[in-house]
Amino acid sequence: MWTDPPKLIQPSLLSRLPDGLRRLRPTAWADANRAGQAVDSFLEGPCFDAAGNLYCTDIPHGRVFRVSGSHWEVVAEYEGWPNGLVARGEDLLVADYRHGLLTLDPVTGGMAPLLETILSEGFRGINDLILLPDGGVVFTDQGQSGLQDPSGRVWRLHPDGRMDRLLNNGPSPNGLVMNRAATHLMVAMTRSCEIWRFVLRPDAVVAKANLFFRIPAGTSGPDGLAVDAHDRLFVANPGHGQVWVVDAHGVCTHRIDCTGFGRMPTNCTFAPDGRTLVITESQSGSLLAAEIPAP
């Protein structure tokens, strides 16, 4: 996995969810995912739109925030569990565990279904998504899959509405990302502590999927993923409170230690400058920023 200890990068606090927006109360999400323990928030899905606005989600309370400095604005609040976000034109696409793929107008807060079922069958529970250069969408259908039931799926929605099932044997497919050339897809398999990698072909054929990177085993495996201009992979790992930095050959070179704030870095994305990694740290309800050195 690595030949030398990964170099340390210390993040800083970018912004913290204000106390007035924290809601410490029981939720169905906490019943299923936190053994019934109430949580005031659980941040995920950081993304920037074309104008440089920063957004993130709060899964258990069904909220999407727009963040500017210390100001957090509720863009949408609804009966759902929003996780991954991606900007598409003037709208945001939302990966919602309960409702499938949704569109969100960040000006009005209006939401509409984009894809609720596949051939009338509901999804297991959508987790994260990415936008392809041709306008298609690839998303993970995680549900409660894991080592006991490695049946999580990865889907591709084409611009014309066609659907491809790319994987159906994932032990908890979670975050996903393309390399810079948009030739290979990498998927975080949370419960097996692995990153899988395979060629994304124009057809639905997947061959020679391989294990690209394995993180240290622990209480929770990899979550959200990002890549930079040098094809380095950034792996948010709540189990260890780290974001691992992996070069294009699968070698871990750095680690971003988030434990000074909390142990749950759930996802990450690059700011428009291409050097600043923004991380959702969900235990503290914070956004962190890490300046990433050049290779």
mmCIF file of C-alpha atoms in Angstrom:
data_model
loop_
_atom_site.group_PDB
_atom_site.id
_atom_site.type_symbol
_atom_site.label_atom_id
_atom_site.label_comp_id
_atom_site.label_asym_id
_atom_site.label_seq_id
_atom_site.Cartn_x
_atom_site.Cartn_y
_atom_site.Cartn_z
ATOM 1 C CA MET A 1 0.000 0.000 0.000
ATOM 2 C CA TRP A 2 2.877 2.363 0.769
ATOM 3 C CA THR A 3 6.616 1.960 1.115
ATOM 4 C CA ASP A 4 7.245 5.041 3.301
ATOM 5 C CA PRO A 5 5.009 6.568 5.977
ATOM 6 C CA PRO A 6 2.663 9.081 4.347
ATOM 7 C CA LYS A 7 3.596 12.709 4.936
ATOM 8 C CA LEU A 8 1.332 14.670 7.251
ATOM 9 C CA ILE A 9 -0.930 17.502 6.106
ATOM 10 C CA GLN A 10 -2.812 19.419 8.797
ATOM 11 C CA PRO A 11 -6.184 20.903 7.816
ATOM 12 C CA SER A 12 -7.699 24.101 9.166
ATOM 13 C CA LEU A 13 -11.249 24.991 10.094
ATOM 14 C CA LEU A 14 -13.037 26.556 7.136
ATOM 15 C CA SER A 15 -16.486 26.887 8.694
ATOM 16 C CA ARG A 16 -18.652 25.321 11.378
ATOM 17 C CA LEU A 17 -22.388 24.652 11.235
ATOM 18 C CA PRO A 18 -23.900 27.375 13.458
ATOM 19 C CA ASP A 19 -25.491 26.291 16.723
ATOM 20 C CA GLY A 20 -28.797 27.763 15.606
ATOM 21 C CA LEU A 21 -28.963 25.270 12.726
ATOM 22 C CA ARG A 22 -28.067 22.191 14.773
ATOM 23 C CA ARG A 23 -30.983 19.899 15.562
ATOM 24 C CA LEU A 24 -30.229 17.368 18.257
ATOM 25 C CA ARG A 25 -33.240 15.110 18.001
ATOM 26 C CA PRO A 26 -34.074 11.492 17.130
ATOM 27 C CA THR A 27 -34.413 10.662 13.444
ATOM 28 C CA ALA A 28 -35.105 7.516 11.449
ATOM 29 C CA TRP A 29 -31.639 7.870 9.909
ATOM 30 C CA ALA A 30 -30.004 7.880 13.349
ATOM 31 C CA ASP A 31 -32.093 4.869 14.376
ATOM 32 C CA ALA A 32 -30.646 2.907 11.453
ATOM 33 C CA ASN A 33 -27.115 4.309 11.317
ATOM 34 C CA ARG A 34 -26.246 5.560 14.812
ATOM 35 C CA ALA A 35 -27.937 2.945 17.018
ATOM 36 C CA GLY A 36 -30.669 5.432 17.846
ATOM 37 C CA GLN A 37 -28.309 8.108 19.160
ATOM 38 C CA ALA A 38 -29.573 11.571 18.222
ATOM 39 C CA VAL A 39 -27.229 13.663 16.071
ATOM 40 C CA ASP A 40 -27.519 17.388 15.473
ATOM 41 C CA SER A 41 -26.276 17.002 11.881
ATOM 42 C CA PHE A 42 -24.328 14.713 9.590
ATOM 43 C CA LEU A 43 -22.612 16.631 6.810
ATOM 44 C CA GLU A 44 -21.872 15.152 3.388
ATOM 45 C CA GLY A 45 -21.730 15.942 -0.307
ATOM 46 C CA PRO A 46 -19.509 19.049 -0.570
ATOM 47 C CA CYS A 47 -19.516 20.601 -4.029
ATOM 48 C CA PHE A 48 -18.878 23.895 -5.797
ATOM 49 C CA ASP A 49 -21.010 25.251 -8.619
ATOM 50 C CA ALA A 50 -19.700 27.133 -11.652
ATOM 51 C CA ALA A 51 -19.979 30.444 -9.782
ATOM 52 C CA GLY A 52 -17.815 29.144 -6.921
ATOM 53 C CA ASN A 53 -20.636 28.694 -4.398
ATOM 54 C CA LEU A 54 -20.034 25.931 -1.843
ATOM 55 C CA TYR A 55 -22.821 23.508 -0.942
ATOM 56 C CA CYS A 56 -23.137 20.499 1.353
ATOM 57 C CA THR A 57 -25.873 18.216 2.681
ATOM 58 C CA ASP A 58 -27.169 17.202 6.104
ATOM 59 C CA ILE A 59 -28.440 13.636 5.738
ATOM 60 C CA PRO A 60 -30.596 12.971 8.844
ATOM 61 C CA HIS A 61 -32.427 16.310 8.703
ATOM 62 C CA GLY A 62 -32.956 16.431 4.941
ATOM 63 C CA ARG A 63 -31.166 19.718 4.320
ATOM 64 C CA VAL A 64 -28.930 21.252 1.662
ATOM 65 C CA PHE A 65 -26.784 24.218 2.732
ATOM 66 C CA ARG A 66 -24.997 26.982 0.868
ATOM 67 C CA VAL A 67 -21.941 28.113 2.830
ATOM 68 C CA SER A 68 -20.142 31.433 2.590
ATOM 69 C CA GLY A 69 -17.623 32.063 5.356
ATOM 70 C CA SER A 70 -19.461 31.639 8.648
ATOM 71 C CA HIS A 71 -22.873 32.069 6.992
ATOM 72 C CA TRP A 72 -24.872 28.903 6.362
ATOM 73 C CA GLU A 73 -28.058 29.222 4.316
ATOM 74 C CA VAL A 74 -30.684 26.468 4.110
ATOM 75 C CA VAL A 75 -31.303 26.082 0.376
ATOM 76 C CA ALA A 76 -33.703 23.170 0.746
ATOM 77 C CA GLU A 77 -35.287 21.171 3.563
ATOM 78 C CA TYR A 78 -37.492 18.175 2.813
ATOM 79 C CA GLU A 79 -38.416 14.622 3.847
ATOM 80 C CA GLY A 80 -35.382 12.847 2.475
ATOM 81 C CA TRP A 81 -31.813 11.755 3.152
ATOM 82 C CA PRO A 82 -29.606 13.772 0.765
ATOM 83 C CA ASN A 83 -26.024 12.599 0.438
ATOM 84 C CA GLY A 84 -23.948 13.290 -2.676
ATOM 85 C CA LEU A 85 -24.246 16.552 -4.626
ATOM 86 C CA VAL A 86 -22.992 17.643 -8.034
ATOM 87 C CA ALA A 87 -23.564 20.854 -9.985
ATOM 88 C CA ARG A 88 -25.117 20.480 -13.458
ATOM 89 C CA GLY A 89 -25.743 23.722 -15.284
ATOM 90 C CA GLU A 90 -27.919 25.981 -13.140
ATOM 91 C CA ASP A 91 -29.126 23.092 -10.966
ATOM 92 C CA LEU A 92 -27.722 20.653 -8.435
ATOM 93 C CA LEU A 93 -28.217 16.896 -8.684
ATOM 94 C CA VAL A 94 -28.874 15.191 -5.359
ATOM 95 C CA ALA A 95 -28.249 11.534 -4.510
ATOM 96 C CA ASP A 96 -31.006 10.778 -2.011
ATOM 97 C CA TYR A 97 -31.148 7.462 -0.160
ATOM 98 C CA ARG A 98 -34.931 7.523 0.044
ATOM 99 C CA HIS A 99 -35.959 9.099 -3.247
ATOM 100 C CA GLY A 100 -33.298 8.327 -5.847
ATOM 101 C CA LEU A 101 -31.835 11.053 -8.029
ATOM 102 C CA LEU A 102 -33.322 14.523 -7.563
ATOM 103 C CA THR A 103 -32.764 17.932 -9.113
ATOM 104 C CA LEU A 104 -32.506 21.034 -6.942
ATOM 105 C CA ASP A 105 -32.890 24.632 -8.066
ATOM 106 C CA PRO A 106 -30.524 26.465 -5.696
ATOM 107 C CA VAL A 107 -32.302 29.789 -6.301
ATOM 108 C CA THR A 108 -35.847 28.720 -5.437
ATOM 109 C CA GLY A 109 -35.107 25.576 -3.413
ATOM 110 C CA GLY A 110 -37.466 23.637 -5.665
ATOM 111 C CA MET A 111 -36.822 19.919 -5.972
ATOM 112 C CA ALA A 112 -38.005 17.420 -8.569
ATOM 113 C CA PRO A 113 -37.416 13.705 -9.204
ATOM 114 C CA LEU A 114 -34.947 12.822 -11.945
ATOM 115 C CA LEU A 115 -34.818 9.036 -11.475
ATOM 116 C CA GLU A 116 -36.880 7.304 -8.778
ATOM 117 C CA THR A 117 -36.831 3.678 -9.984
ATOM 118 C CA ILE A 118 -35.246 1.330 -12.490
ATOM 119 C CA LEU A 119 -37.878 -0.638 -14.428
ATOM 120 C CA SER A 120 -40.355 0.185 -11.608
ATOM 121 C CA GLU A 121 -38.039 -1.304 -8.953
ATOM 122 C CA GLY A 122 -36.776 0.997 -6.225
ATOM 123 C CA PHE A 123 -33.098 1.495 -5.601
ATOM 124 C CA ARG A 124 -31.411 -0.033 -2.566
ATOM 125 C CA GLY A 125 -30.328 3.394 -1.367
ATOM 126 C CA ILE A 126 -28.368 5.841 -3.516
ATOM 127 C CA ASN A 127 -25.265 7.295 -1.901
ATOM 128 C CA ASP A 128 -23.071 9.376 -4.225
ATOM 129 C CA LEU A 129 -22.844 10.494 -7.843
ATOM 130 C CA ILE A 130 -20.596 12.087 -10.454
ATOM 131 C CA LEU A 131 -21.283 13.871 -13.722
ATOM 132 C CA LEU A 132 -19.647 12.532 -16.893
ATOM 133 C CA PRO A 133 -18.258 14.724 -19.689
ATOM 134 C CA ASP A 134 -21.161 13.735 -21.991
ATOM 135 C CA GLY A 135 -23.759 14.750 -19.390
ATOM 136 C CA GLY A 136 -24.382 11.248 -18.107
ATOM 137 C CA VAL A 137 -24.469 10.415 -14.411
ATOM 138 C CA VAL A 138 -22.794 7.525 -12.584
ATOM 139 C CA PHE A 139 -24.039 6.769 -9.076
ATOM 140 C CA THR A 140 -23.657 4.218 -6.325
ATOM 141 C CA ASP A 141 -26.622 2.231 -5.020
ATOM 142 C CA GLN A 142 -25.292 1.205 -1.640
ATOM 143 C CA GLY A 143 -28.231 0.312 0.572
ATOM 144 C CA GLN A 144 -27.192 -1.891 3.485
ATOM 145 C CA SER A 145 -24.784 -4.011 1.435
ATOM 146 C CA GLY A 146 -21.513 -5.152 2.968
ATOM 147 C CA LEU A 147 -19.345 -8.201 3.409
ATOM 148 C CA GLN A 148 -22.432 -10.105 4.558
ATOM 149 C CA ASP A 149 -24.256 -9.121 1.347
ATOM 150 C CA PRO A 150 -21.917 -7.898 -1.423
ATOM 151 C CA SER A 151 -24.720 -6.829 -3.740
ATOM 152 C CA GLY A 152 -24.305 -3.052 -3.895
ATOM 153 C CA ARG A 153 -24.654 -1.616 -7.379
ATOM 154 C CA VAL A 154 -23.131 1.065 -9.569
ATOM 155 C CA TRP A 155 -25.363 2.556 -12.285
ATOM 156 C CA ARG A 156 -24.838 4.835 -15.267
ATOM 157 C CA LEU A 157 -27.661 7.053 -16.523
ATOM 158 C CA HIS A 158 -27.061 8.165 -20.110
ATOM 159 C CA PRO A 159 -28.249 11.574 -21.333
ATOM 160 C CA ASP A 160 -30.897 9.836 -23.467
ATOM 161 C CA GLY A 161 -32.295 7.955 -20.447
ATOM 162 C CA ARG A 162 -30.662 4.571 -21.038
ATOM 163 C CA MET A 163 -29.398 2.784 -17.940
ATOM 164 C CA ASP A 164 -26.334 0.563 -17.469
ATOM 165 C CA ARG A 165 -25.749 -1.587 -14.408
ATOM 166 C CA LEU A 166 -21.964 -1.517 -14.191
ATOM 167 C CA LEU A 167 -21.529 -3.467 -10.941
ATOM 168 C CA ASN A 168 -23.866 -5.550 -8.809
ATOM 169 C CA ASN A 169 -21.419 -7.220 -6.425
ATOM 170 C CA GLY A 170 -20.105 -4.309 -4.384
ATOM 171 C CA PRO A 171 -19.553 -4.636 -0.617
ATOM 172 C CA SER A 172 -21.047 -1.191 0.096
ATOM 173 C CA PRO A 173 -20.211 1.046 -2.918
ATOM 174 C CA ASN A 174 -19.967 4.615 -1.680
ATOM 175 C CA GLY A 175 -17.922 7.505 -3.145
ATOM 176 C CA LEU A 176 -16.802 7.422 -6.753
ATOM 177 C CA VAL A 177 -14.681 9.493 -9.105
ATOM 178 C CA MET A 178 -13.202 9.469 -12.611
ATOM 179 C CA ASN A 179 -9.530 9.923 -13.427
ATOM 180 C CA ARG A 180 -8.592 13.129 -15.241
ATOM 181 C CA ALA A 181 -8.776 11.511 -18.674
ATOM 182 C CA ALA A 182 -12.290 10.223 -17.867
ATOM 183 C CA THR A 183 -11.265 6.701 -18.891
ATOM 184 C CA HIS A 184 -11.313 4.898 -15.520
ATOM 185 C CA LEU A 185 -13.857 4.867 -12.717
ATOM 186 C CA MET A 186 -12.817 4.398 -9.091
ATOM 187 C CA VAL A 187 -15.356 3.320 -6.464
ATOM 188 C CA ALA A 188 -14.965 3.245 -2.681
ATOM 189 C CA MET A 189 -16.120 -0.060 -1.183
ATOM 190 C CA THR A 190 -16.714 0.940 2.414
ATOM 191 C CA ARG A 191 -17.117 -2.416 4.126
ATOM 192 C CA SER A 192 -14.149 -4.116 2.454
ATOM 193 C CA CYS A 193 -11.887 -1.048 2.940
ATOM 194 C CA GLU A 194 -11.010 -0.955 -0.763
ATOM 195 C CA ILE A 195 -10.979 1.264 -3.825
ATOM 196 C CA TRP A 196 -11.962 -0.584 -6.999
ATOM 197 C CA ARG A 197 -10.883 0.670 -10.439
ATOM 198 C CA PHE A 198 -12.045 -0.267 -13.932
ATOM 199 C CA VAL A 199 -12.320 1.112 -17.464
ATOM 200 C CA LEU A 200 -15.577 2.931 -18.144
ATOM 201 C CA ARG A 201 -16.495 1.842 -21.651
ATOM 202 C CA PRO A 202 -19.139 3.323 -23.973
ATOM 203 C CA ASP A 203 -21.069 0.058 -23.632
ATOM 204 C CA ALA A 204 -22.031 -1.581 -20.343
ATOM 205 C CA VAL A 205 -19.214 -4.140 -20.365
ATOM 206 C CA VAL A 206 -16.986 -4.072 -17.285
ATOM 207 C CA ALA A 207 -13.881 -6.252 -17.429
ATOM 208 C CA LYS A 208 -10.779 -6.669 -15.288
ATOM 209 C CA ALA A 209 -11.954 -4.539 -12.389
ATOM 210 C CA ASN A 210 -9.026 -4.384 -10.015
ATOM 211 C CA LEU A 211 -8.195 -3.449 -6.448
ATOM 212 C CA PHE A 212 -6.452 -0.076 -6.771
ATOM 213 C CA PHE A 213 -5.948 0.800 -3.104
ATOM 214 C CA ARG A 214 -6.713 -0.714 0.293
ATOM 215 C CA ILE A 215 -6.908 1.420 3.415
ATOM 216 C CA PRO A 216 -6.084 0.077 6.898
ATOM 217 C CA ALA A 217 -8.946 -1.976 8.296
ATOM 218 C CA GLY A 218 -11.012 -0.344 11.010
ATOM 219 C CA THR A 219 -14.503 0.560 12.088
ATOM 220 C CA SER A 220 -15.391 2.232 8.795
ATOM 221 C CA GLY A 221 -13.799 2.117 5.372
ATOM 222 C CA PRO A 222 -13.491 4.687 2.578
ATOM 223 C CA ASP A 223 -16.288 7.157 1.948
ATOM 224 C CA GLY A 224 -16.088 10.124 -0.473
ATOM 225 C CA LEU A 225 -13.422 10.486 -3.173
ATOM 226 C CA ALA A 226 -11.828 13.316 -5.146
ATOM 227 C CA VAL A 227 -9.025 13.664 -7.706
ATOM 228 C CA ASP A 228 -6.721 16.577 -8.448
ATOM 229 C CA ALA A 229 -5.023 17.835 -11.610
ATOM 230 C CA HIS A 230 -2.150 15.384 -11.052
ATOM 231 C CA ASP A 231 -4.482 12.341 -10.942
ATOM 232 C CA ARG A 232 -3.908 11.925 -7.225
ATOM 233 C CA LEU A 233 -6.804 10.259 -5.436
ATOM 234 C CA PHE A 234 -8.112 11.657 -2.131
ATOM 235 C CA VAL A 235 -9.932 9.124 0.060
ATOM 236 C CA ALA A 236 -12.039 10.307 2.987
ATOM 237 C CA ASN A 237 -11.868 7.663 5.721
ATOM 238 C CA PRO A 238 -14.154 8.139 8.741
ATOM 239 C CA GLY A 239 -12.821 5.058 10.500
ATOM 240 C CA HIS A 240 -9.364 6.582 11.000
ATOM 241 C CA GLY A 241 -10.195 10.282 10.844
ATOM 242 C CA GLN A 242 -7.922 10.691 7.812
ATOM 243 C CA VAL A 243 -8.045 11.661 4.173
ATOM 244 C CA TRP A 244 -5.501 9.488 2.376
ATOM 245 C CA VAL A 245 -3.650 10.918 -0.640
ATOM 246 C CA VAL A 246 -2.822 8.259 -3.232
ATOM 247 C CA ASP A 247 -0.770 8.806 -6.380
ATOM 248 C CA ALA A 248 -1.764 7.591 -9.832
ATOM 249 C CA HIS A 249 0.034 4.285 -9.215
ATOM 250 C CA GLY A 250 -1.863 3.446 -6.027
ATOM 251 C CA VAL A 251 0.855 4.523 -3.561
ATOM 252 C CA CYS A 252 -0.179 6.501 -0.493
ATOM 253 C CA THR A 253 2.022 9.605 -0.232
ATOM 254 C CA HIS A 254 0.245 11.860 2.298
ATOM 255 C CA ARG A 255 -2.454 11.826 4.925
ATOM 256 C CA ILE A 256 -4.669 14.690 6.027
ATOM 257 C CA ASP A 257 -5.231 14.221 9.744
ATOM 258 C CA CYS A 258 -8.699 15.473 10.711
ATOM 259 C CA THR A 259 -8.682 14.086 14.254
ATOM 260 C CA GLY A 260 -8.033 17.498 15.769
ATOM 261 C CA PHE A 261 -11.637 18.288 14.828
ATOM 262 C CA GLY A 262 -13.322 14.857 14.751
ATOM 263 C CA ARG A 263 -12.973 11.326 13.427
ATOM 264 C CA MET A 264 -15.522 11.437 10.604
ATOM 265 C CA PRO A 265 -14.221 13.027 7.407
ATOM 266 C CA THR A 266 -16.994 11.803 5.142
ATOM 267 C CA ASN A 267 -16.304 13.447 1.802
ATOM 268 C CA CYS A 268 -14.108 15.967 0.013
ATOM 269 C CA THR A 269 -13.932 18.158 -3.058
ATOM 270 C CA PHE A 270 -11.526 20.666 -4.543
ATOM 271 C CA ALA A 271 -12.159 24.391 -4.397
ATOM 272 C CA PRO A 272 -12.034 26.293 -7.703
ATOM 273 C CA ASP A 273 -8.341 27.087 -7.126
ATOM 274 C CA GLY A 274 -7.532 23.388 -7.585
ATOM 275 C CA ARG A 275 -5.213 23.353 -4.555
ATOM 276 C CA THR A 276 -7.539 23.595 -1.569
ATOM 277 C CA LEU A 277 -9.316 20.420 -0.551
ATOM 278 C CA VAL A 278 -12.590 21.034 1.309
ATOM 279 C CA ILE A 279 -13.605 18.224 3.668
ATOM 280 C CA THR A 280 -16.887 17.541 5.458
ATOM 281 C CA GLU A 281 -16.061 16.489 9.028
ATOM 282 C CA SER A 282 -19.345 15.126 10.302
ATOM 283 C CA GLN A 283 -18.593 14.431 13.949
ATOM 284 C CA SER A 284 -18.009 18.120 14.655
ATOM 285 C CA GLY A 285 -20.355 19.407 11.937
ATOM 286 C CA SER A 286 -17.552 21.339 10.261
ATOM 287 C CA LEU A 287 -15.986 22.062 6.923
ATOM 288 C CA LEU A 288 -12.195 21.758 6.875
ATOM 289 C CA ALA A 289 -9.694 23.063 4.346
ATOM 290 C CA ALA A 290 -6.333 21.520 3.467
ATOM 291 C CA GLU A 291 -3.728 23.092 1.196
ATOM 292 C CA ILE A 292 -2.350 20.306 -0.988
ATOM 293 C CA PRO A 293 1.320 20.515 -2.020
ATOM 294 C CA ALA A 294 2.348 19.870 -5.606
ATOM 295 C CA PRO A 295 3.783 16.415 -6.312
#
